[in-house]
Amino acid sequence: MSDLLDKAKEFAEAYLNKMNNEKIQVGDEARKNLSHLDFDLQQEPVDELEVIERMNKYIEPATMKMTSSKFFGFVIGGSYPVSIASNWMSTAWDQNTGLEKTTPATAAVESVSSKWLLKILGLPKDSATAFVTGATVANFTALAAARNHVFKKAGWDVEADGLIGAPDLQIIISEESHPTVYKSLAMLGLGRNRVTKVKTDDQGRMDISSFPEVKENSIVITQAGNINSGACDPISEICDLVKNKNSWVHVDGAFGLWAKASSKHKYLLEGVEKADSWATDAHKWLNVPYDSGLAFVKHKHALKAAMAITASYLPTENAGRNPSDYTPELSRRARGVDIYAVLHHLGTSGVEELVNRCCACAKQFAEGFAAADYKVMNDVVLNQVVVDFGSEELNLKIMDAVQKDSTCWVGQTIWKGITAMRISVSNWQTNSQDVEESLNVILKIAEEIKGK
Ligand SMILES: Cc1ncc(COP(=O)(O)O)c(C=O)c1O
């Protein structure tokens, strides 16, 4: 056992230590070598050391170096070392974190983490927290609670009776909602298309003047952190608009909700606590390993009604906080452990410093592009920057060359009808030197391509 684990540690350490100086993109040869993983499974067991050595040989080189301090694609965090360590330990503990009675330690860790998170994010302290796989499932989980709550008030038990014959339900959503929100609506039987879309302004925020009349029985899905601009919907105003209706306001804050952890940026989300539920990711800006997302729900009973399992063989009686009462899964890993480790390590000031540093780095990018006379399409209020170098053709060529150079990695988006470069600063290590080095490469490539 110990040789095996020592070897795994050696491989992982070597990987992490070289991370920031590696080419980020997967090279052609490494990609080709993945074919070595595919063979007819032999009949007899193979030595464990041989298994992991082979995995390290072929898998590791073909990994995208997403945890690099110069990876700016999608919205992707790395993993704080303390969360990698806690993740290894919790894998060894292998707790099936469904029931408090059987896994009291990891259930307790989730209770404490929940309390800390609600405080850091400034959300109502009695809200229920679900530790799920990511923001997609966090949105799904919170919207399941919304579905329960609104239908229950309309006199319909959706968990028991389903949706056939249910009262009418209005769903209001931004025209720039993340595609995974539609996926959640589809999975909940609420339909991707049965939605009323609200127009957005030049920053991708819901335009309150275009808001439809809110009917009885409605769910309004807002966004904290537009995937392109980082802008936040006017959530407080929206909550005021719906407050006398049988309505539920949900906030998809996959990364943007973390603005609340910073006294400098929380103005973006003033009044967000008036909403009924919030979704965010820990594997993005909190920089814990995948897969880790969070749903917070003000009305605990609605979440429990939507998620709880009541089977007679399960020891739920007199139990404390059963994690599975809040999540779609019964059996799952103890993902709260990594969140606990990072929060304990950073403290509230560390989380704030992380958010502020990433936002400052995004500003540095924007200033660098602007100084070189390139158009930054968004007001850089958070960690996102969208750049237009002049035309779609130019943008595509520049992005392609930047990825091939592979010093840094940038995202591609279509925003406001323009194919552009999107940069997201979400990694715990990224600092102003990383930005400077990346800017130098991107601007040099842009000049070369423009000069051709
Ligand atoms: C606003 C928003 N919502 C939802 C998601 C989905 O998150 P995940 O991929 O963690 O499920 C993302 C991912 O980038 C996002 O930015």
CSV table of C-alpha atoms and ligand atoms in Angstrom, one decimal:
chain,number,residue,atom,x,y,z
A,1,MET,CA,0.0,0.0,0.0
A,2,SER,CA,2.6,2.5,1.0
A,3,ASP,CA,4.8,2.1,-2.1
A,4,LEU,CA,1.7,2.6,-4.2
A,5,LEU,CA,0.6,5.7,-2.4
A,6,ASP,CA,4.1,7.1,-2.3
A,7,LYS,CA,4.3,6.7,-6.1
A,8,ALA,CA,0.9,8.4,-6.6
A,9,LYS,CA,2.2,11.3,-4.4
A,10,GLU,CA,5.4,11.5,-6.4
A,11,PHE,CA,3.6,11.7,-9.7
A,12,ALA,CA,1.1,14.2,-8.4
A,13,GLU,CA,3.7,16.4,-6.8
A,14,ALA,CA,5.8,16.4,-10.0
A,15,TYR,CA,2.8,17.3,-12.0
A,16,LEU,CA,1.8,20.2,-9.7
A,17,ASN,CA,5.4,21.5,-9.4
A,18,LYS,CA,5.9,21.9,-13.2
A,19,MET,CA,2.4,23.1,-13.8
A,20,ASN,CA,3.0,26.8,-14.3
A,21,ASN,CA,6.0,26.4,-16.7
A,22,GLU,CA,4.3,23.8,-18.9
A,23,LYS,CA,2.7,24.3,-22.3
A,24,ILE,CA,-1.0,24.4,-21.5
A,25,GLN,CA,-2.5,22.9,-24.6
A,26,VAL,CA,-2.3,19.1,-25.1
A,27,GLY,CA,0.4,18.3,-27.7
A,28,ASP,CA,-0.3,16.2,-30.7
A,29,GLU,CA,2.0,13.4,-29.7
A,30,ALA,CA,0.5,13.1,-26.2
A,31,ARG,CA,-3.0,13.0,-27.7
A,32,LYS,CA,-1.9,10.3,-30.1
A,33,ASN,CA,-0.4,8.3,-27.3
A,34,LEU,CA,-3.8,8.0,-25.6
A,35,SER,CA,-4.4,5.1,-28.0
A,36,HIS,CA,-2.1,3.1,-25.7
A,37,LEU,CA,-4.8,3.1,-23.0
A,38,ASP,CA,-7.1,1.1,-25.2
A,39,PHE,CA,-6.5,-2.6,-25.3
A,40,ASP,CA,-8.4,-5.8,-24.8
A,41,LEU,CA,-8.7,-6.2,-21.0
A,42,GLN,CA,-6.5,-9.1,-19.9
A,43,GLN,CA,-7.8,-11.9,-17.8
A,44,GLU,CA,-5.3,-11.9,-15.0
A,45,PRO,CA,-4.7,-9.1,-12.5
A,46,VAL,CA,-1.8,-6.6,-13.1
A,47,ASP,CA,0.4,-5.2,-10.4
A,48,GLU,CA,-1.0,-1.9,-9.0
A,49,LEU,CA,2.3,0.0,-9.4
A,50,GLU,CA,2.4,-1.0,-13.1
A,51,VAL,CA,-1.2,0.3,-13.5
A,52,ILE,CA,-0.5,3.7,-12.1
A,53,GLU,CA,2.9,4.1,-13.8
A,54,ARG,CA,1.2,3.4,-17.1
A,55,MET,CA,-1.6,5.8,-16.3
A,56,ASN,CA,0.9,8.5,-15.5
A,57,LYS,CA,2.8,7.8,-18.7
A,58,TYR,CA,-0.1,8.2,-21.0
A,59,ILE,CA,-2.8,10.2,-19.2
A,60,GLU,CA,-0.8,12.9,-17.5
A,61,PRO,CA,0.9,14.2,-20.6
A,62,ALA,CA,-2.4,14.5,-22.4
A,63,THR,CA,-4.1,16.6,-19.6
A,64,MET,CA,-4.9,20.2,-20.4
A,65,LYS,CA,-2.9,22.2,-17.8
A,66,MET,CA,-6.1,23.7,-16.5
A,67,THR,CA,-4.6,24.4,-13.0
A,68,SER,CA,-1.9,26.6,-14.5
A,69,SER,CA,-1.8,30.2,-13.3
A,70,LYS,CA,-2.0,31.2,-17.0
A,71,PHE,CA,-5.1,29.2,-17.8
A,72,PHE,CA,-7.9,31.7,-18.6
A,73,GLY,CA,-10.4,29.6,-20.5
A,74,PHE,CA,-14.1,29.1,-19.6
A,75,VAL,CA,-14.3,29.9,-15.8
A,76,ILE,CA,-12.0,27.4,-14.3
A,77,GLY,CA,-10.3,27.4,-10.9
A,78,GLY,CA,-7.4,25.3,-9.9
A,79,SER,CA,-7.1,23.5,-6.6
A,80,TYR,CA,-5.5,24.9,-3.4
A,81,PRO,CA,-2.9,22.5,-2.2
A,82,VAL,CA,-4.8,22.1,1.1
A,83,SER,CA,-7.8,21.0,-0.9
A,84,ILE,CA,-5.8,18.4,-2.8
A,85,ALA,CA,-4.5,17.1,0.5
A,86,SER,CA,-8.0,17.0,2.1
A,87,ASN,CA,-9.3,15.4,-1.1
A,88,TRP,CA,-6.7,12.5,-0.8
A,89,MET,CA,-7.6,12.1,2.9
A,90,SER,CA,-11.4,12.0,2.3
A,91,THR,CA,-10.8,9.5,-0.6
A,92,ALA,CA,-9.1,7.3,2.0
A,93,TRP,CA,-11.9,7.8,4.5
A,94,ASP,CA,-14.4,6.9,1.7
A,95,GLN,CA,-17.4,8.1,3.6
A,96,ASN,CA,-20.7,7.6,1.9
A,97,THR,CA,-22.0,11.0,2.9
A,98,GLY,CA,-25.7,10.5,2.8
A,99,LEU,CA,-26.8,9.9,6.4
A,100,GLU,CA,-25.7,11.6,9.5
A,101,LYS,CA,-26.0,8.5,11.6
A,102,THR,CA,-23.5,6.5,9.5
A,103,THR,CA,-21.1,9.3,8.6
A,104,PRO,CA,-21.3,11.8,11.4
A,105,ALA,CA,-17.9,13.4,10.7
A,106,THR,CA,-18.4,14.3,7.1
A,107,ALA,CA,-22.0,15.3,7.9
A,108,ALA,CA,-20.7,17.7,10.6
A,109,VAL,CA,-18.1,19.1,8.2
A,110,GLU,CA,-20.9,20.0,5.8
A,111,SER,CA,-22.9,21.6,8.5
A,112,VAL,CA,-20.0,23.8,9.6
A,113,SER,CA,-19.0,24.6,6.0
A,114,SER,CA,-22.6,25.6,5.3
A,115,LYS,CA,-22.6,28.0,8.2
A,116,TRP,CA,-19.2,29.5,7.0
A,117,LEU,CA,-20.4,29.8,3.4
A,118,LEU,CA,-23.6,31.5,4.3
A,119,LYS,CA,-21.7,34.1,6.3
A,120,ILE,CA,-19.0,34.7,3.7
A,121,LEU,CA,-21.6,35.1,1.0
A,122,GLY,CA,-23.9,37.2,3.2
A,123,LEU,CA,-26.9,34.9,2.7
A,124,PRO,CA,-29.7,34.3,5.2
A,125,LYS,CA,-28.1,32.2,8.0
A,126,ASP,CA,-30.9,29.7,8.2
A,127,SER,CA,-30.8,28.7,4.6
A,128,ALA,CA,-30.3,25.1,3.7
A,129,THR,CA,-27.1,24.1,1.7
A,130,ALA,CA,-26.8,21.3,-0.7
A,131,PHE,CA,-23.3,20.1,-1.6
A,132,VAL,CA,-23.6,19.0,-5.2
A,133,THR,CA,-21.5,18.3,-8.2
A,134,GLY,CA,-21.4,21.7,-9.8
A,135,ALA,CA,-23.5,24.8,-10.7
A,136,THR,CA,-25.6,22.8,-13.2
A,137,VAL,CA,-26.8,20.5,-10.5
A,138,ALA,CA,-27.0,23.3,-8.0
A,139,ASN,CA,-29.4,25.2,-10.3
A,140,PHE,CA,-31.3,22.0,-10.8
A,141,THR,CA,-31.5,21.4,-7.0
A,142,ALA,CA,-32.6,24.9,-6.2
A,143,LEU,CA,-35.1,25.0,-9.0
A,144,ALA,CA,-36.6,21.7,-7.8
A,145,ALA,CA,-37.2,23.4,-4.4
A,146,ALA,CA,-38.7,26.4,-6.3
A,147,ARG,CA,-41.0,24.0,-8.2
A,148,ASN,CA,-42.1,22.4,-4.9
A,149,HIS,CA,-42.7,25.8,-3.2
A,150,VAL,CA,-44.7,27.5,-5.9
A,151,PHE,CA,-46.8,24.6,-6.8
A,152,LYS,CA,-47.5,23.8,-3.1
A,153,LYS,CA,-48.8,27.4,-2.7
A,154,ALA,CA,-50.9,26.9,-5.7
A,155,GLY,CA,-52.4,23.7,-4.1
A,156,TRP,CA,-50.5,21.1,-6.1
A,157,ASP,CA,-48.1,18.5,-4.8
A,158,VAL,CA,-45.7,18.1,-7.6
A,159,GLU,CA,-43.5,15.4,-6.0
A,160,ALA,CA,-46.6,13.2,-5.6
A,161,ASP,CA,-48.6,14.1,-8.6
A,162,GLY,CA,-46.1,15.2,-11.2
A,163,LEU,CA,-46.6,17.9,-13.8
A,164,ILE,CA,-49.5,16.4,-15.8
A,165,GLY,CA,-52.5,18.5,-14.9
A,166,ALA,CA,-50.5,20.9,-12.7
A,167,PRO,CA,-51.5,24.6,-12.5
A,168,ASP,CA,-49.9,27.0,-15.0
A,169,LEU,CA,-46.4,28.1,-14.1
A,170,GLN,CA,-44.6,31.1,-15.6
A,171,ILE,CA,-40.8,30.9,-15.9
A,172,ILE,CA,-38.9,34.2,-16.5
A,173,ILE,CA,-35.3,34.0,-17.5
A,174,SER,CA,-32.7,36.2,-19.0
A,175,GLU,CA,-31.9,36.0,-22.7
A,176,GLU,CA,-28.3,35.5,-21.6
A,177,SER,CA,-28.9,32.8,-19.0
A,178,HIS,CA,-26.3,30.1,-19.0
A,179,PRO,CA,-27.3,27.1,-21.3
A,180,THR,CA,-27.1,24.7,-18.3
A,181,VAL,CA,-30.0,26.5,-16.7
A,182,TYR,CA,-32.2,25.4,-19.7
A,183,LYS,CA,-30.8,21.9,-19.1
A,184,SER,CA,-32.0,22.1,-15.5
A,185,LEU,CA,-35.5,23.3,-16.6
A,186,ALA,CA,-35.6,20.4,-19.1
A,187,MET,CA,-34.6,17.8,-16.5
A,188,LEU,CA,-37.3,19.2,-14.1
A,189,GLY,CA,-40.0,18.8,-16.7
A,190,LEU,CA,-40.5,22.5,-16.9
A,191,GLY,CA,-39.3,22.7,-20.5
A,192,ARG,CA,-36.5,24.6,-22.2
A,193,ASN,CA,-38.9,26.5,-24.4
A,194,ARG,CA,-41.8,27.3,-22.0
A,195,VAL,CA,-39.9,30.4,-20.7
A,196,THR,CA,-40.4,34.1,-21.1
A,197,LYS,CA,-37.0,35.7,-22.0
A,198,VAL,CA,-36.1,39.1,-20.7
A,199,LYS,CA,-33.9,41.3,-22.9
A,200,THR,CA,-30.5,42.3,-21.7
A,201,ASP,CA,-28.6,45.6,-21.8
A,202,ASP,CA,-25.1,46.2,-23.2
A,203,GLN,CA,-23.4,44.3,-20.3
A,204,GLY,CA,-25.7,41.3,-20.4
A,205,ARG,CA,-27.9,42.3,-17.4
A,206,MET,CA,-31.6,41.7,-17.5
A,207,ASP,CA,-33.2,45.0,-18.6
A,208,ILE,CA,-35.7,45.7,-15.9
A,209,SER,CA,-37.7,48.0,-18.2
A,210,SER,CA,-38.4,45.0,-20.4
A,211,PHE,CA,-39.6,42.8,-17.6
A,212,PRO,CA,-42.9,41.0,-18.4
A,213,GLU,CA,-45.9,41.3,-16.1
A,214,VAL,CA,-45.2,38.7,-13.4
A,215,LYS,CA,-48.1,36.3,-13.0
A,216,GLU,CA,-49.1,34.3,-10.0
A,217,ASN,CA,-47.1,31.0,-9.8
A,218,SER,CA,-43.8,32.1,-11.3
A,219,ILE,CA,-40.1,31.3,-11.0
A,220,VAL,CA,-37.7,34.0,-12.0
A,221,ILE,CA,-34.1,32.9,-12.8
A,222,THR,CA,-31.5,35.7,-12.5
A,223,GLN,CA,-27.8,35.7,-12.9
A,224,ALA,CA,-24.9,36.9,-10.7
A,225,GLY,CA,-22.0,36.9,-13.1
A,226,ASN,CA,-22.7,36.9,-16.8
A,227,ILE,CA,-20.5,34.3,-18.3
A,228,ASN,CA,-19.0,36.9,-20.7
A,229,SER,CA,-19.1,40.2,-19.0
A,230,GLY,CA,-19.2,39.2,-15.3
A,231,ALA,CA,-22.1,41.7,-14.9
A,232,CYS,CA,-24.9,40.9,-12.4
A,233,ASP,CA,-28.7,41.2,-13.0
A,234,PRO,CA,-30.5,43.9,-11.0
A,235,ILE,CA,-31.6,41.1,-8.5
A,236,SER,CA,-32.7,43.3,-5.7
A,237,GLU,CA,-35.1,45.3,-8.0
A,238,ILE,CA,-36.4,42.0,-9.5
A,239,CYS,CA,-37.1,40.7,-6.0
A,240,ASP,CA,-39.1,43.9,-5.2
A,241,LEU,CA,-41.0,43.5,-8.4
A,242,VAL,CA,-42.3,40.0,-7.6
A,243,LYS,CA,-42.7,40.2,-3.9
A,244,ASN,CA,-46.5,40.2,-3.7
A,245,LYS,CA,-46.9,37.1,-6.0
A,246,ASN,CA,-46.6,33.4,-5.5
A,247,SER,CA,-43.1,33.7,-7.0
A,248,TRP,CA,-39.6,32.4,-6.4
A,249,VAL,CA,-36.4,34.2,-7.4
A,250,HIS,CA,-33.4,32.1,-8.1
A,251,VAL,CA,-29.9,33.3,-8.6
A,252,ASP,CA,-27.4,31.5,-10.8
A,253,GLY,CA,-24.1,32.7,-9.3
A,254,ALA,CA,-21.8,30.0,-10.6
A,255,PHE,CA,-18.8,32.3,-10.1
A,256,GLY,CA,-20.3,35.7,-9.6
A,257,LEU,CA,-21.8,35.0,-6.2
A,258,TRP,CA,-18.3,35.1,-4.8
A,259,ALA,CA,-18.3,38.9,-5.4
A,260,LYS,CA,-20.2,38.9,-2.1
A,261,ALA,CA,-17.1,37.8,-0.3
A,262,SER,CA,-15.3,41.0,-1.2
A,263,SER,CA,-16.1,44.3,0.4
A,264,LYS,CA,-14.9,45.9,-2.8
A,265,HIS,CA,-17.1,44.0,-5.1
A,266,LYS,CA,-20.2,43.1,-3.1
A,267,TYR,CA,-21.9,46.3,-4.3
A,268,LEU,CA,-22.6,44.3,-7.5
A,269,LEU,CA,-25.0,42.1,-5.5
A,270,GLU,CA,-26.6,44.5,-3.1
A,271,GLY,CA,-29.9,42.9,-2.0
A,272,VAL,CA,-29.2,39.5,-3.5
A,273,GLU,CA,-30.2,38.0,-0.1
A,274,LYS,CA,-33.8,38.9,-0.9
A,275,ALA,CA,-33.9,36.1,-3.4
A,276,ASP,CA,-35.1,32.6,-2.5
A,277,SER,CA,-32.3,30.5,-3.7
A,278,TRP,CA,-28.7,30.8,-5.0
A,279,ALA,CA,-26.4,28.4,-6.9
A,280,THR,CA,-22.6,28.6,-7.1
A,281,ASP,CA,-19.5,26.6,-7.7
A,282,ALA,CA,-16.7,25.8,-5.3
A,283,HIS,CA,-14.7,24.2,-8.1
A,284,LYS,CA,-14.6,27.5,-9.9
A,285,TRP,CA,-13.6,30.5,-7.8
A,286,LEU,CA,-13.0,28.8,-4.4
A,287,ASN,CA,-10.5,26.6,-6.2
A,288,VAL,CA,-11.3,23.1,-4.8
A,289,PRO,CA,-11.0,20.0,-6.9
A,290,TYR,CA,-13.9,18.9,-9.1
A,291,ASP,CA,-16.7,18.2,-8.6
A,292,SER,CA,-18.1,20.7,-6.2
A,293,GLY,CA,-21.1,23.0,-6.4
A,294,LEU,CA,-23.5,24.5,-3.9
A,295,ALA,CA,-27.2,25.3,-3.8
A,296,PHE,CA,-28.5,27.5,-1.0
A,297,VAL,CA,-32.2,27.6,-0.4
A,298,LYS,CA,-33.9,30.1,2.0
A,299,HIS,CA,-37.0,27.8,2.4
A,300,LYS,CA,-35.4,24.6,3.9
A,301,HIS,CA,-38.7,22.7,3.9
A,302,ALA,CA,-39.1,23.2,0.1
A,303,LEU,CA,-35.6,21.8,-0.6
A,304,LYS,CA,-36.2,18.9,1.8
A,305,ALA,CA,-39.6,18.1,0.3
A,306,ALA,CA,-38.0,18.1,-3.2
A,307,MET,CA,-35.0,16.0,-2.2
A,308,ALA,CA,-35.6,13.9,0.8
A,309,ILE,CA,-35.8,10.1,0.7
A,310,THR,CA,-38.2,8.5,3.0
A,311,ALA,CA,-37.7,4.8,2.8
A,312,SER,CA,-38.3,2.8,5.9
A,313,TYR,CA,-34.9,1.1,5.9
A,314,LEU,CA,-33.0,4.3,6.2
A,315,PRO,CA,-32.0,5.4,9.7
A,316,THR,CA,-33.3,8.9,9.5
A,317,GLU,CA,-35.1,8.9,12.8
A,318,ASN,CA,-33.7,11.3,15.4
A,319,ALA,CA,-30.7,12.0,13.1
A,320,GLY,CA,-29.1,15.3,12.8
A,321,ARG,CA,-28.6,17.0,9.4
A,322,ASN,CA,-28.8,14.2,6.8
A,323,PRO,CA,-26.8,15.4,3.8
A,324,SER,CA,-29.0,13.4,1.4
A,325,ASP,CA,-32.1,15.3,2.5
A,326,TYR,CA,-30.7,18.2,0.5
A,327,THR,CA,-29.2,16.7,-2.6
A,328,PRO,CA,-30.4,14.6,-5.6
A,329,GLU,CA,-28.0,11.8,-4.6
A,330,LEU,CA,-28.2,9.4,-1.7
A,331,SER,CA,-24.6,7.9,-1.9
A,332,ARG,CA,-21.9,10.4,-2.7
A,333,ARG,CA,-18.4,11.5,-1.7
A,334,ALA,CA,-17.8,13.9,1.1
A,335,ARG,CA,-17.3,16.9,-1.1
A,336,GLY,CA,-17.8,19.3,1.8
A,337,VAL,CA,-14.4,18.3,3.2
A,338,ASP,CA,-12.5,20.2,0.5
A,339,ILE,CA,-14.6,23.3,1.0
A,340,TYR,CA,-14.0,23.1,4.7
A,341,ALA,CA,-10.2,22.8,4.2
A,342,VAL,CA,-10.0,25.8,1.9
A,343,LEU,CA,-12.2,28.0,4.0
A,344,HIS,CA,-10.3,27.1,7.2
A,345,HIS,CA,-7.0,27.7,5.5
A,346,LEU,CA,-7.9,31.1,3.9
A,347,GLY,CA,-10.2,32.6,6.5
A,348,THR,CA,-12.6,35.3,5.4
A,349,SER,CA,-9.8,37.6,4.5
A,350,GLY,CA,-8.1,35.0,2.3
A,351,VAL,CA,-11.3,34.4,0.3
A,352,GLU,CA,-11.7,38.2,-0.1
A,353,GLU,CA,-8.0,38.5,-1.2
A,354,LEU,CA,-8.5,35.8,-3.8
A,355,VAL,CA,-11.6,37.5,-5.3
A,356,ASN,CA,-9.9,40.9,-5.3
A,357,ARG,CA,-6.7,39.6,-6.8
A,358,CYS,CA,-8.5,37.9,-9.7
A,359,CYS,CA,-10.6,41.0,-10.3
A,360,ALA,CA,-7.4,43.2,-10.3
A,361,CYS,CA,-5.8,40.8,-12.8
A,362,ALA,CA,-8.8,41.1,-15.1
A,363,LYS,CA,-8.5,44.9,-14.9
A,364,GLN,CA,-4.8,44.6,-15.7
A,365,PHE,CA,-5.7,42.6,-18.8
A,366,ALA,CA,-8.3,45.1,-19.9
A,367,GLU,CA,-6.0,48.0,-19.4
A,368,GLY,CA,-3.3,46.2,-21.4
A,369,PHE,CA,-5.6,45.6,-24.3
A,370,ALA,CA,-7.0,49.1,-24.2
A,371,ALA,CA,-3.5,50.6,-24.2
A,372,ALA,CA,-2.8,48.7,-27.3
A,373,ASP,CA,-6.0,50.1,-28.9
A,374,TYR,CA,-8.0,46.9,-28.8
A,375,LYS,CA,-11.6,47.0,-27.9
A,376,VAL,CA,-12.6,45.6,-24.5
A,377,MET,CA,-16.3,44.8,-25.0
A,378,ASN,CA,-17.4,44.7,-21.4
A,379,ASP,CA,-17.0,46.9,-18.3
A,380,VAL,CA,-14.6,44.9,-16.3
A,381,VAL,CA,-16.4,44.7,-13.0
A,382,LEU,CA,-15.4,41.2,-12.0
A,383,ASN,CA,-13.0,38.6,-13.3
A,384,GLN,CA,-14.1,38.4,-17.0
A,385,VAL,CA,-12.7,40.3,-20.0
A,386,VAL,CA,-14.0,40.1,-23.6
A,387,VAL,CA,-11.7,41.5,-26.3
A,388,ASP,CA,-12.4,42.2,-29.9
A,389,PHE,CA,-9.2,42.7,-32.0
A,390,GLY,CA,-11.1,44.1,-34.9
A,391,SER,CA,-12.9,41.4,-36.9
A,392,GLU,CA,-14.1,37.8,-36.5
A,393,GLU,CA,-11.4,36.5,-38.8
A,394,LEU,CA,-8.7,38.3,-36.9
A,395,ASN,CA,-10.1,37.2,-33.5
A,396,LEU,CA,-10.2,33.5,-34.6
A,397,LYS,CA,-6.6,33.7,-36.0
A,398,ILE,CA,-5.3,35.3,-32.9
A,399,MET,CA,-7.0,32.9,-30.6
A,400,ASP,CA,-5.7,30.0,-32.6
A,401,ALA,CA,-2.2,31.3,-32.5
A,402,VAL,CA,-2.4,32.0,-28.8
A,403,GLN,CA,-3.5,28.4,-28.1
A,404,LYS,CA,-0.8,27.0,-30.3
A,405,ASP,CA,1.9,29.1,-28.5
A,406,SER,CA,0.4,27.7,-25.3
A,407,THR,CA,2.1,30.0,-22.9
A,408,CYS,CA,-1.5,30.9,-21.7
A,409,TRP,CA,-4.9,29.6,-22.7
A,410,VAL,CA,-7.8,31.9,-23.5
A,411,GLY,CA,-11.5,31.2,-24.2
A,412,GLN,CA,-13.6,31.9,-27.2
A,413,THR,CA,-17.1,33.3,-27.2
A,414,ILE,CA,-19.8,34.8,-29.3
A,415,TRP,CA,-21.2,37.8,-27.4
A,416,LYS,CA,-23.5,40.5,-28.8
A,417,GLY,CA,-23.1,38.8,-32.2
A,418,ILE,CA,-19.3,39.1,-32.2
A,419,THR,CA,-16.9,36.1,-32.0
A,420,ALA,CA,-14.4,37.3,-29.5
A,421,MET,CA,-11.7,36.3,-27.0
A,422,ARG,CA,-12.9,35.7,-23.5
A,423,ILE,CA,-10.5,35.8,-20.5
A,424,SER,CA,-11.5,34.6,-17.1
A,425,VAL,CA,-9.2,35.0,-14.1
A,426,SER,CA,-10.2,32.4,-11.5
A,427,ASN,CA,-7.1,30.6,-10.4
A,428,TRP,CA,-5.7,30.9,-6.9
A,429,GLN,CA,-2.2,31.4,-8.1
A,430,THR,CA,-2.7,34.0,-10.8
A,431,ASN,CA,-0.8,37.2,-10.2
A,432,SER,CA,0.1,40.3,-12.1
A,433,GLN,CA,3.2,38.8,-13.5
A,434,ASP,CA,1.2,36.0,-15.1
A,435,VAL,CA,-1.0,38.6,-16.6
A,436,GLU,CA,2.0,40.6,-17.9
A,437,GLU,CA,3.6,37.5,-19.5
A,438,SER,CA,0.3,36.5,-21.0
A,439,LEU,CA,-0.5,40.0,-22.3
A,440,ASN,CA,3.0,40.2,-23.9
A,441,VAL,CA,2.4,37.0,-25.8
A,442,ILE,CA,-1.2,37.8,-26.9
A,443,LEU,CA,-0.3,41.4,-28.0
A,444,LYS,CA,2.8,40.2,-29.9
A,445,ILE,CA,0.7,37.6,-31.7
A,446,ALA,CA,-2.0,40.1,-32.5
A,447,GLU,CA,0.5,42.5,-33.9
A,448,GLU,CA,2.1,39.8,-36.0
A,449,ILE,CA,-1.2,38.6,-37.4
A,450,LYS,CA,-2.4,42.1,-38.1
A,451,GLY,CA,0.8,42.9,-39.8
A,452,LYS,CA,0.4,40.0,-42.3
B,1,LIG,C1,-23.3,31.3,-15.0
B,1,LIG,C2,-23.1,29.8,-15.0
B,1,LIG,N1,-24.0,29.0,-14.7
B,1,LIG,C3,-23.8,27.6,-14.7
B,1,LIG,C4,-22.6,27.1,-15.1
B,1,LIG,C5,-22.4,25.6,-15.1
B,1,LIG,O1,-21.5,25.3,-14.1
B,1,LIG,P1,-20.9,23.8,-14.0
B,1,LIG,O2,-20.1,23.6,-15.2
B,1,LIG,O3,-20.0,23.8,-12.8
B,1,LIG,O4,-22.0,22.8,-13.8
B,1,LIG,C6,-21.6,28.0,-15.5
B,1,LIG,C7,-20.3,27.4,-15.9
B,1,LIG,O5,-19.4,28.2,-16.4
B,1,LIG,C8,-21.8,29.4,-15.4
B,1,LIG,O6,-20.8,30.2,-15.7
